[in-house]
PDB file of C-alpha atoms and ligand atoms in Angstrom:
ATOM      1  CA  MET A   1     116.858  13.277-112.219  1.00  0.00           C
ATOM      2  CA  LYS A   2     118.656   9.557-113.107  1.00  0.00           C
ATOM      3  CA  LYS A   3     120.389   7.436-109.840  1.00  0.00           C
ATOM      4  CA  VAL A   4     122.501   4.684-109.982  1.00  0.00           C
ATOM      5  CA  ILE A   5     124.413   2.471-107.221  1.00  0.00           C
ATOM      6  CA  GLY A   6     127.797   2.966-106.842  1.00  0.00           C
ATOM      7  CA  ILE A   7     129.740   0.672-105.186  1.00  0.00           C
ATOM      8  CA  ASP A   8     133.020   1.086-103.340  1.00  0.00           C
ATOM      9  CA  LEU A   9     134.650  -2.631-102.317  1.00  0.00           C
ATOM     10  CA  GLY A  10     137.939  -2.089-100.258  1.00  0.00           C
ATOM     11  CA  GLY A  11     139.917  -4.689 -98.157  1.00  0.00           C
ATOM     12  CA  THR A  12     138.068  -3.883 -94.849  1.00  0.00           C
ATOM     13  CA  SER A  13     135.059  -2.096 -95.798  1.00  0.00           C
ATOM     14  CA  ILE A  14     132.240  -1.972 -98.330  1.00  0.00           C
ATOM     15  CA  TYR A  15     130.874   1.839 -99.030  1.00  0.00           C
ATOM     16  CA  GLY A  16     127.713   2.247-101.207  1.00  0.00           C
ATOM     17  CA  GLY A  17     125.833   5.247-102.115  1.00  0.00           C
ATOM     18  CA  LEU A  18     122.412   6.237-104.394  1.00  0.00           C
ATOM     19  CA  ILE A  19     124.105   8.771-106.303  1.00  0.00           C
ATOM     20  CA  ASN A  20     122.408  10.845-108.839  1.00  0.00           C
ATOM     21  CA  GLU A  21     123.646  12.466-112.350  1.00  0.00           C
ATOM     22  CA  ASN A  22     125.452  15.742-110.413  1.00  0.00           C
ATOM     23  CA  GLY A  23     127.590  13.416-108.121  1.00  0.00           C
ATOM     24  CA  GLU A  24     125.415  13.977-105.263  1.00  0.00           C
ATOM     25  CA  ILE A  25     125.141  11.173-102.991  1.00  0.00           C
ATOM     26  CA  LEU A  26     121.949  10.525-101.673  1.00  0.00           C
ATOM     27  CA  LYS A  27     121.559   7.602 -99.298  1.00  0.00           C
ATOM     28  CA  ARG A  28     124.295   5.874 -97.666  1.00  0.00           C
ATOM     29  CA  SER A  29     124.761   2.030 -96.418  1.00  0.00           C
ATOM     30  CA  GLU A  30     128.084   0.410 -95.436  1.00  0.00           C
ATOM     31  CA  ARG A  31     129.120  -3.103 -94.493  1.00  0.00           C
ATOM     32  CA  ASP A  32     132.487  -4.755 -93.096  1.00  0.00           C
ATOM     33  CA  THR A  33     134.134  -6.782 -96.033  1.00  0.00           C
ATOM     34  CA  GLU A  34     134.849  -9.500 -94.081  1.00  0.00           C
ATOM     35  CA  ALA A  35     137.474  -9.971 -96.798  1.00  0.00           C
ATOM     36  CA  GLN A  36     139.213 -13.264 -95.347  1.00  0.00           C
ATOM     37  CA  LYS A  37     136.005 -15.253 -95.067  1.00  0.00           C
ATOM     38  CA  GLY A  38     135.995 -15.248 -98.855  1.00  0.00           C
ATOM     39  CA  ARG A  39     133.857 -14.781-102.180  1.00  0.00           C
ATOM     40  CA  LYS A  40     130.438 -15.905-100.947  1.00  0.00           C
ATOM     41  CA  GLU A  41     130.528 -13.811 -97.801  1.00  0.00           C
ATOM     42  CA  VAL A  42     131.898 -11.132 -99.573  1.00  0.00           C
ATOM     43  CA  LEU A  43     129.327 -11.165-102.403  1.00  0.00           C
ATOM     44  CA  LYS A  44     126.738 -11.357 -99.521  1.00  0.00           C
ATOM     45  CA  ARG A  45     127.081  -8.315 -98.147  1.00  0.00           C
ATOM     46  CA  ILE A  46     127.298  -6.423-101.228  1.00  0.00           C
ATOM     47  CA  GLY A  47     123.995  -7.644-102.292  1.00  0.00           C
ATOM     48  CA  GLU A  48     122.721  -6.647 -98.695  1.00  0.00           C
ATOM     49  CA  VAL A  49     124.670  -3.019 -99.465  1.00  0.00           C
ATOM     50  CA  ILE A  50     122.791  -3.047-103.128  1.00  0.00           C
ATOM     51  CA  ASN A  51     119.530  -4.068-101.297  1.00  0.00           C
ATOM     52  CA  GLU A  52     119.359  -1.719 -98.921  1.00  0.00           C
ATOM     53  CA  LEU A  53     119.964   1.286-101.496  1.00  0.00           C
ATOM     54  CA  MET A  54     117.276  -0.092-103.675  1.00  0.00           C
ATOM     55  CA  VAL A  55     114.488   0.496-101.516  1.00  0.00           C
ATOM     56  CA  GLY A  56     111.634   2.415-102.914  1.00  0.00           C
ATOM     57  CA  GLU A  57     113.848   3.222-105.823  1.00  0.00           C
ATOM     58  CA  THR A  58     114.417   3.500-109.757  1.00  0.00           C
ATOM     59  CA  ILE A  59     117.896   2.346-110.422  1.00  0.00           C
ATOM     60  CA  GLU A  60     119.498   2.649-113.706  1.00  0.00           C
ATOM     61  CA  GLY A  61     122.641   0.940-113.426  1.00  0.00           C
ATOM     62  CA  ILE A  62     125.129  -0.454-110.618  1.00  0.00           C
ATOM     63  CA  GLY A  63     128.875   0.655-110.778  1.00  0.00           C
ATOM     64  CA  LEU A  64     131.412  -0.909-108.812  1.00  0.00           C
ATOM     65  CA  GLY A  65     135.260  -0.421-107.441  1.00  0.00           C
ATOM     66  CA  SER A  66     136.865  -3.566-106.598  1.00  0.00           C
ATOM     67  CA  PRO A  67     141.054  -3.800-106.026  1.00  0.00           C
ATOM     68  CA  GLY A  68     142.847  -5.950-108.424  1.00  0.00           C
ATOM     69  CA  PHE A  69     143.526  -6.523-112.110  1.00  0.00           C
ATOM     70  CA  ILE A  70     139.819  -6.018-113.168  1.00  0.00           C
ATOM     71  CA  ASP A  71     138.672  -6.853-116.735  1.00  0.00           C
ATOM     72  CA  ALA A  72     136.661  -3.837-117.009  1.00  0.00           C
ATOM     73  CA  GLU A  73     134.987  -5.173-120.423  1.00  0.00           C
ATOM     74  CA  GLN A  74     134.059  -8.562-118.622  1.00  0.00           C
ATOM     75  CA  GLY A  75     133.435  -7.552-115.198  1.00  0.00           C
ATOM     76  CA  LYS A  76     136.117  -9.969-114.285  1.00  0.00           C
ATOM     77  CA  VAL A  77     138.868 -10.090-111.781  1.00  0.00           C
ATOM     78  CA  LEU A  78     141.896 -11.081-113.106  1.00  0.00           C
ATOM     79  CA  PHE A  79     144.391 -11.221-110.453  1.00  0.00           C
ATOM     80  CA  LEU A  80     144.438 -10.196-106.607  1.00  0.00           C
ATOM     81  CA  GLY A  81     147.273 -10.172-104.386  1.00  0.00           C
ATOM     82  CA  GLY A  82     145.855 -10.490-100.738  1.00  0.00           C
ATOM     83  CA  ASN A  83     143.284  -8.291 -99.269  1.00  0.00           C
ATOM     84  CA  ILE A  84     140.176 -10.306-100.051  1.00  0.00           C
ATOM     85  CA  ALA A  85     140.693 -14.391 -99.961  1.00  0.00           C
ATOM     86  CA  GLU A  86     139.462 -16.003-103.150  1.00  0.00           C
ATOM     87  CA  TRP A  87     138.609 -13.103-105.291  1.00  0.00           C
ATOM     88  CA  THR A  88     141.457 -13.574-107.895  1.00  0.00           C
ATOM     89  CA  GLY A  89     139.265 -15.418-110.983  1.00  0.00           C
ATOM     90  CA  LEU A  90     135.750 -14.185-109.552  1.00  0.00           C
ATOM     91  CA  ASN A  91     133.428 -12.974-112.681  1.00  0.00           C
ATOM     92  CA  LEU A  92     131.962  -9.917-110.627  1.00  0.00           C
ATOM     93  CA  LYS A  93     129.436  -8.931-113.041  1.00  0.00           C
ATOM     94  CA  GLU A  94     128.237 -12.266-113.474  1.00  0.00           C
ATOM     95  CA  GLU A  95     127.788 -12.953-109.768  1.00  0.00           C
ATOM     96  CA  LEU A  96     125.652 -10.028-108.996  1.00  0.00           C
ATOM     97  CA  SER A  97     123.393 -10.171-112.456  1.00  0.00           C
ATOM     98  CA  LYS A  98     122.353 -13.585-111.054  1.00  0.00           C
ATOM     99  CA  GLU A  99     121.109 -11.530-108.051  1.00  0.00           C
ATOM    100  CA  PHE A 100     120.125  -8.556-110.094  1.00  0.00           C
ATOM    101  CA  PRO A 101     119.212  -9.706-113.475  1.00  0.00           C
ATOM    102  CA  GLU A 102     117.541  -6.253-114.342  1.00  0.00           C
ATOM    103  CA  ILE A 103     120.037  -3.757-113.688  1.00  0.00           C
ATOM    104  CA  PRO A 104     122.978  -3.159-116.097  1.00  0.00           C
ATOM    105  CA  ILE A 105     126.313  -3.888-113.731  1.00  0.00           C
ATOM    106  CA  PHE A 106     129.668  -2.701-114.185  1.00  0.00           C
ATOM    107  CA  VAL A 107     133.116  -3.344-112.627  1.00  0.00           C
ATOM    108  CA  GLU A 108     136.160  -1.326-112.568  1.00  0.00           C
ATOM    109  CA  ASN A 109     139.721  -0.835-110.684  1.00  0.00           C
ATOM    110  CA  ASP A 110     139.130   0.916-107.377  1.00  0.00           C
ATOM    111  CA  ALA A 111     142.068   3.098-108.335  1.00  0.00           C
ATOM    112  CA  ASN A 112     140.561   3.826-111.702  1.00  0.00           C
ATOM    113  CA  VAL A 113     137.313   4.783-110.236  1.00  0.00           C
ATOM    114  CA  ALA A 114     138.959   7.394-107.467  1.00  0.00           C
ATOM    115  CA  ALA A 115     140.533   8.924-110.464  1.00  0.00           C
ATOM    116  CA  ILE A 116     137.362   8.842-112.365  1.00  0.00           C
ATOM    117  CA  CYS A 117     135.546  10.562-109.376  1.00  0.00           C
ATOM    118  CA  GLU A 118     138.519  13.218-108.801  1.00  0.00           C
ATOM    119  CA  GLU A 119     138.303  13.969-112.812  1.00  0.00           C
ATOM    120  CA  TRP A 120     134.447  14.274-112.422  1.00  0.00           C
ATOM    121  CA  THR A 121     133.906  16.790-109.515  1.00  0.00           C
ATOM    122  CA  GLY A 122     137.081  16.268-107.550  1.00  0.00           C
ATOM    123  CA  GLY A 123     141.135  17.577-107.185  1.00  0.00           C
ATOM    124  CA  ALA A 124     141.687  16.639-111.084  1.00  0.00           C
ATOM    125  CA  LYS A 125     138.678  18.676-112.734  1.00  0.00           C
ATOM    126  CA  GLY A 126     140.122  20.678-115.652  1.00  0.00           C
ATOM    127  CA  LEU A 127     143.123  18.715-115.968  1.00  0.00           C
ATOM    128  CA  ASN A 128     143.863  17.210-119.523  1.00  0.00           C
ATOM    129  CA  ASN A 129     145.995  14.439-118.009  1.00  0.00           C
ATOM    130  CA  PHE A 130     146.848  13.421-114.841  1.00  0.00           C
ATOM    131  CA  VAL A 131     147.926   9.825-112.719  1.00  0.00           C
ATOM    132  CA  MET A 132     146.335   9.362-109.229  1.00  0.00           C
ATOM    133  CA  LEU A 133     148.128   7.604-106.407  1.00  0.00           C
ATOM    134  CA  THR A 134     145.925   6.058-103.837  1.00  0.00           C
ATOM    135  CA  LEU A 135     147.469   5.346-100.994  1.00  0.00           C
ATOM    136  CA  GLY A 136     145.182   2.971 -98.562  1.00  0.00           C
ATOM    137  CA  THR A 137     145.605  -0.523 -97.343  1.00  0.00           C
ATOM    138  CA  GLY A 138     147.815  -1.513-100.288  1.00  0.00           C
ATOM    139  CA  VAL A 139     148.781   1.236-103.053  1.00  0.00           C
ATOM    140  CA  GLY A 140     146.803   2.229-106.205  1.00  0.00           C
ATOM    141  CA  GLY A 141     147.405   4.011-109.618  1.00  0.00           C
ATOM    142  CA  ALA A 142     145.180   5.382-112.680  1.00  0.00           C
ATOM    143  CA  ILE A 143     146.413   6.989-115.682  1.00  0.00           C
ATOM    144  CA  TYR A 144     143.962   9.515-117.121  1.00  0.00           C
ATOM    145  CA  THR A 145     143.496  11.786-119.865  1.00  0.00           C
ATOM    146  CA  LYS A 146     140.886  14.086-121.307  1.00  0.00           C
ATOM    147  CA  LYS A 147     141.316  11.895-125.005  1.00  0.00           C
ATOM    148  CA  GLU A 148     141.411   8.722-123.934  1.00  0.00           C
ATOM    149  CA  GLY A 149     139.806   8.171-120.679  1.00  0.00           C
ATOM    150  CA  ILE A 150     141.222   5.785-118.012  1.00  0.00           C
ATOM    151  CA  TRP A 151     144.600   3.823-119.560  1.00  0.00           C
ATOM    152  CA  HIS A 152     143.713  -0.254-118.758  1.00  0.00           C
ATOM    153  CA  GLY A 153     147.150  -1.984-120.185  1.00  0.00           C
ATOM    154  CA  THR A 154     146.874  -4.896-122.870  1.00  0.00           C
ATOM    155  CA  ASN A 155     145.837  -7.190-119.627  1.00  0.00           C
ATOM    156  CA  TYR A 156     144.053  -4.677-117.688  1.00  0.00           C
ATOM    157  CA  GLN A 157     147.277  -4.248-115.427  1.00  0.00           C
ATOM    158  CA  GLY A 158     148.402  -1.085-116.532  1.00  0.00           C
ATOM    159  CA  ALA A 159     148.807   2.023-113.843  1.00  0.00           C
ATOM    160  CA  GLU A 160     149.379  -0.548-111.234  1.00  0.00           C
ATOM    161  CA  LEU A 161     151.745   1.860-109.233  1.00  0.00           C
ATOM    162  CA  GLY A 162     151.845  -0.289-106.279  1.00  0.00           C
ATOM    163  CA  HIS A 163     153.555  -2.790-107.899  1.00  0.00           C
ATOM    164  CA  SER A 164     156.495  -1.072-109.544  1.00  0.00           C
ATOM    165  CA  ILE A 165     159.760  -1.658-107.316  1.00  0.00           C
ATOM    166  CA  LEU A 166     160.994   0.720-105.412  1.00  0.00           C
ATOM    167  CA  TYR A 167     163.958  -1.096-103.504  1.00  0.00           C
ATOM    168  CA  PRO A 168     164.841  -4.051-105.643  1.00  0.00           C
ATOM    169  CA  ASN A 169     165.008  -7.048-103.001  1.00  0.00           C
ATOM    170  CA  GLY A 170     163.105  -5.663-100.783  1.00  0.00           C
ATOM    171  CA  LYS A 171     160.038  -6.540 -98.851  1.00  0.00           C
ATOM    172  CA  LEU A 172     158.039  -9.551-100.025  1.00  0.00           C
ATOM    173  CA  CYS A 173     154.786  -8.243-101.730  1.00  0.00           C
ATOM    174  CA  GLY A 174     151.381 -10.007-101.555  1.00  0.00           C
ATOM    175  CA  CYS A 175     152.084 -10.080-105.885  1.00  0.00           C
ATOM    176  CA  GLY A 176     155.036 -12.487-105.350  1.00  0.00           C
ATOM    177  CA  GLN A 177     157.443  -9.487-106.113  1.00  0.00           C
ATOM    178  CA  LYS A 178     159.940  -7.964-103.906  1.00  0.00           C
ATOM    179  CA  GLY A 179     159.964  -4.569-102.787  1.00  0.00           C
ATOM    180  CA  CYS A 180     156.663  -3.110-104.404  1.00  0.00           C
ATOM    181  CA  VAL A 181     155.888   0.529-103.868  1.00  0.00           C
ATOM    182  CA  GLU A 182     153.130  -1.171-102.021  1.00  0.00           C
ATOM    183  CA  GLN A 183     155.307  -2.522 -98.972  1.00  0.00           C
ATOM    184  CA  TYR A 184     156.282   1.115 -98.081  1.00  0.00           C
ATOM    185  CA  ILE A 185     154.000   3.928 -98.914  1.00  0.00           C
ATOM    186  CA  SER A 186     150.601   1.904 -97.958  1.00  0.00           C
ATOM    187  CA  GLY A 187     148.860   2.552 -94.671  1.00  0.00           C
ATOM    188  CA  ASN A 188     149.634  -0.660 -94.426  1.00  0.00           C
ATOM    189  CA  ALA A 189     153.379  -0.256 -94.657  1.00  0.00           C
ATOM    190  CA  VAL A 190     153.758   2.208 -92.075  1.00  0.00           C
ATOM    191  CA  GLU A 191     152.017   0.470 -89.640  1.00  0.00           C
ATOM    192  CA  LYS A 192     154.200  -2.529 -90.404  1.00  0.00           C
ATOM    193  CA  SER A 193     157.472  -0.354 -90.580  1.00  0.00           C
ATOM    194  CA  TYR A 194     156.832   0.666 -86.840  1.00  0.00           C
ATOM    195  CA  PHE A 195     155.847  -2.553 -85.346  1.00  0.00           C
ATOM    196  CA  GLU A 196     159.036  -3.886 -87.039  1.00  0.00           C
ATOM    197  CA  MET A 197     160.844  -1.171 -85.419  1.00  0.00           C
ATOM    198  CA  THR A 198     159.180  -1.105 -81.969  1.00  0.00           C
ATOM    199  CA  LYS A 199     157.562  -4.821 -81.544  1.00  0.00           C
ATOM    200  CA  GLU A 200     154.439  -2.827 -80.961  1.00  0.00           C
ATOM    201  CA  LYS A 201     150.987  -2.707 -82.876  1.00  0.00           C
ATOM    202  CA  LYS A 202     150.201   1.128 -83.556  1.00  0.00           C
ATOM    203  CA  ARG A 203     147.750   2.482 -86.027  1.00  0.00           C
ATOM    204  CA  GLY A 204     148.683   4.410 -89.018  1.00  0.00           C
ATOM    205  CA  LYS A 205     146.694   7.719 -88.043  1.00  0.00           C
ATOM    206  CA  GLU A 206     148.318   7.663 -84.566  1.00  0.00           C
ATOM    207  CA  ILE A 207     152.253   7.138 -85.980  1.00  0.00           C
ATOM    208  CA  PHE A 208     151.601   9.932 -88.213  1.00  0.00           C
ATOM    209  CA  LYS A 209     150.282  12.322 -85.010  1.00  0.00           C
ATOM    210  CA  ASN A 210     152.930  11.151 -82.993  1.00  0.00           C
ATOM    211  CA  SER A 211     155.800  12.040 -85.608  1.00  0.00           C
ATOM    212  CA  LEU A 212     156.083  15.282 -83.874  1.00  0.00           C
ATOM    213  CA  GLU A 213     157.486  14.108 -80.586  1.00  0.00           C
ATOM    214  CA  ASN A 214     158.594  10.462 -80.715  1.00  0.00           C
ATOM    215  CA  ASP A 215     161.416   9.845 -82.728  1.00  0.00           C
ATOM    216  CA  ILE A 216     160.622   6.333 -83.980  1.00  0.00           C
ATOM    217  CA  CYS A 217     157.506   7.676 -85.640  1.00  0.00           C
ATOM    218  CA  LYS A 218     159.519  10.585 -87.204  1.00  0.00           C
ATOM    219  CA  GLU A 219     161.636   8.124 -88.672  1.00  0.00           C
ATOM    220  CA  VAL A 220     159.009   5.991 -89.899  1.00  0.00           C
ATOM    221  CA  VAL A 221     156.782   9.217 -91.020  1.00  0.00           C
ATOM    222  CA  ASP A 222     159.954  10.787 -92.815  1.00  0.00           C
ATOM    223  CA  ASN A 223     160.849   7.437 -94.300  1.00  0.00           C
ATOM    224  CA  PHE A 224     157.257   7.462 -95.909  1.00  0.00           C
ATOM    225  CA  ALA A 225     157.612  10.947 -97.174  1.00  0.00           C
ATOM    226  CA  LYS A 226     160.867  10.234 -98.799  1.00  0.00           C
ATOM    227  CA  ASP A 227     159.753   7.219-100.379  1.00  0.00           C
ATOM    228  CA  VAL A 228     156.335   9.011-101.744  1.00  0.00           C
ATOM    229  CA  ALA A 229     158.603  11.577-103.230  1.00  0.00           C
ATOM    230  CA  ILE A 230     160.661   9.171-104.891  1.00  0.00           C
ATOM    231  CA  CYS A 231     157.574   7.620-106.422  1.00  0.00           C
ATOM    232  CA  LEU A 232     156.932  10.735-107.446  1.00  0.00           C
ATOM    233  CA  VAL A 233     159.956  11.600-109.041  1.00  0.00           C
ATOM    234  CA  SER A 234     159.100   7.940-111.590  1.00  0.00           C
ATOM    235  CA  ILE A 235     156.001   9.281-111.987  1.00  0.00           C
ATOM    236  CA  ARG A 236     157.125  12.820-113.171  1.00  0.00           C
ATOM    237  CA  ASN A 237     159.872  11.043-115.765  1.00  0.00           C
ATOM    238  CA  ILE A 238     157.733   8.403-117.196  1.00  0.00           C
ATOM    239  CA  PHE A 239     154.474   9.730-117.576  1.00  0.00           C
ATOM    240  CA  ASP A 240     154.946  14.105-117.671  1.00  0.00           C
ATOM    241  CA  PRO A 241     151.605  14.494-116.148  1.00  0.00           C
ATOM    242  CA  GLN A 242     149.913  17.798-116.095  1.00  0.00           C
ATOM    243  CA  GLY A 243     149.019  16.514-111.925  1.00  0.00           C
ATOM    244  CA  VAL A 244     149.484  13.751-109.671  1.00  0.00           C
ATOM    245  CA  VAL A 245     146.677  13.427-107.658  1.00  0.00           C
ATOM    246  CA  ILE A 246     147.306  11.984-104.204  1.00  0.00           C
ATOM    247  CA  GLY A 247     144.390  10.154-102.441  1.00  0.00           C
ATOM    248  CA  GLY A 248     143.273   6.878-100.045  1.00  0.00           C
ATOM    249  CA  GLY A 249     143.222   6.781 -96.299  1.00  0.00           C
ATOM    250  CA  VAL A 250     146.439   8.171 -95.642  1.00  0.00           C
ATOM    251  CA  ILE A 251     145.564  11.540 -97.281  1.00  0.00           C
ATOM    252  CA  ASN A 252     143.677  12.094 -93.829  1.00  0.00           C
ATOM    253  CA  SER A 253     147.227  12.517 -92.222  1.00  0.00           C
ATOM    254  CA  LYS A 254     148.666  14.838 -94.854  1.00  0.00           C
ATOM    255  CA  GLU A 255     149.319  17.761 -92.341  1.00  0.00           C
ATOM    256  CA  TYR A 256     152.447  15.140 -90.542  1.00  0.00           C
ATOM    257  CA  TRP A 257     154.052  14.369 -94.232  1.00  0.00           C
ATOM    258  CA  TRP A 258     152.991  16.599 -97.028  1.00  0.00           C
ATOM    259  CA  ASP A 259     155.445  19.400 -96.839  1.00  0.00           C
ATOM    260  CA  LYS A 260     157.941  17.022 -96.073  1.00  0.00           C
ATOM    261  CA  MET A 261     157.198  14.946 -98.928  1.00  0.00           C
ATOM    262  CA  LEU A 262     156.964  17.985-101.201  1.00  0.00           C
ATOM    263  CA  ALA A 263     160.681  18.908-100.240  1.00  0.00           C
ATOM    264  CA  TYR A 264     162.021  15.572-101.165  1.00  0.00           C
ATOM    265  CA  TYR A 265     160.195  15.671-104.223  1.00  0.00           C
ATOM    266  CA  LYS A 266     162.094  18.964-104.742  1.00  0.00           C
ATOM    267  CA  ASP A 267     165.556  17.691-103.862  1.00  0.00           C
ATOM    268  CA  TYR A 268     165.201  14.374-105.532  1.00  0.00           C
ATOM    269  CA  CYS A 269     163.841  15.846-108.946  1.00  0.00           C
ATOM    270  CA  ASN A 270     165.826  16.538-111.999  1.00  0.00           C
ATOM    271  CA  ASN A 271     163.087  18.950-112.906  1.00  0.00           C
ATOM    272  CA  PRO A 272     160.472  19.681-110.082  1.00  0.00           C
ATOM    273  CA  ASP A 273     158.563  22.479-111.625  1.00  0.00           C
ATOM    274  CA  GLY A 274     155.841  22.388-114.066  1.00  0.00           C
ATOM    275  CA  MET A 275     153.848  19.044-112.108  1.00  0.00           C
ATOM    276  CA  ASP A 276     150.681  19.964-109.857  1.00  0.00           C
ATOM    277  CA  ILE A 277     151.236  17.877-106.835  1.00  0.00           C
ATOM    278  CA  LEU A 278     147.242  17.699-105.646  1.00  0.00           C
ATOM    279  CA  PRO A 279     145.844  15.958-102.594  1.00  0.00           C
ATOM    280  CA  ALA A 280     142.360  14.442-103.454  1.00  0.00           C
ATOM    281  CA  VAL A 281     138.981  16.093-102.641  1.00  0.00           C
ATOM    282  CA  TYR A 282     137.443  13.157-101.910  1.00  0.00           C
ATOM    283  CA  LEU A 283     137.918  10.431 -99.375  1.00  0.00           C
ATOM    284  CA  ASN A 284     136.056   7.761 -98.462  1.00  0.00           C
ATOM    285  CA  ASP A 285     133.382   8.579-101.368  1.00  0.00           C
ATOM    286  CA  ALA A 286     135.692   8.808-104.072  1.00  0.00           C
ATOM    287  CA  GLY A 287     135.406   4.999-104.571  1.00  0.00           C
ATOM    288  CA  MET A 288     131.516   4.954-104.678  1.00  0.00           C
ATOM    289  CA  ILE A 289     131.349   8.102-106.585  1.00  0.00           C
ATOM    290  CA  GLY A 290     133.321   7.521-109.193  1.00  0.00           C
ATOM    291  CA  ALA A 291     131.882   3.948-109.697  1.00  0.00           C
ATOM    292  CA  ALA A 292     128.577   5.522-110.000  1.00  0.00           C
ATOM    293  CA  LYS A 293     130.007   7.674-112.840  1.00  0.00           C
ATOM    294  CA  VAL A 294     131.014   5.017-114.794  1.00  0.00           C
ATOM    295  CA  ALA A 295     127.854   3.610-114.536  1.00  0.00           C
ATOM    296  CA  PHE A 296     126.601   6.678-116.123  1.00  0.00           C
ATOM    297  CA  ASP A 297     129.123   6.664-118.614  1.00  0.00           C
ATOM    298  CA  ARG A 298     128.170   3.230-119.919  1.00  0.00           C
ATOM    299  CA  ILE A 299     124.406   2.743-119.432  1.00  0.00           C
TER     300      ILE A 299
HETATM  301 ZN1   ZN B 301     153.341  -6.328-105.295  1.00  0.00          ZN
END
């Protein structure tokens, strides 16, 4: 069976996997991204992950999911607001091809690869069309239809749901706009809200967990659930998809906000029925499995 390498590049970690045509992970490798050190260091670390996975293996291709507006044809990062230093303007495919000239390399946006993974073997399997919303360090989005595949947009800026505006003149976003969705429903946003209210730092996971007994945590999580619901109302009215799959690290804490969010959605939406709202099946592995699928599809 053919094997490829799938890489999920995030602001915090680089996850790599050796993956077969069934989507099974045969081997793993991981590094901290050290995103603040800039492109040279991050590229070196991606190279280390690939080299580790390649030992004793025949590889047909490498797929990589990166945050930012990604030109999936050229493999170039057109823009990334924050997260990884010096990432904007980098031709990832070209840089990696210098180190691995014999292997075809494919680059895609990180939320798009997560959606491709969910469509391949996860929560969106069998859906004719769906929208993916990933709530991680930032907020990503993807639009998929069986007929057309991933919607990239004219400038590879399609489905950037995290940078649609939730509150005009609201919190400043790394992209330069004010009031972006990402500033309200990402893991970082939850931590920031808590900090603004208490001047104390607390991990997102803890904030969700403490929301049952602590009033401030409860308020932060309640606002978060409301804001996710508002986004879903917009998604419903813009796309009317068969389903919305919600993924990203925040899903790990879904027991503390999922039902609340659904209740707000039903309350706010003019016609809430007829759109499935589903948690992603793959969490940390979605990026690498989806990136591998991109490689299999394009080899
Ligand atoms: Zn933004």
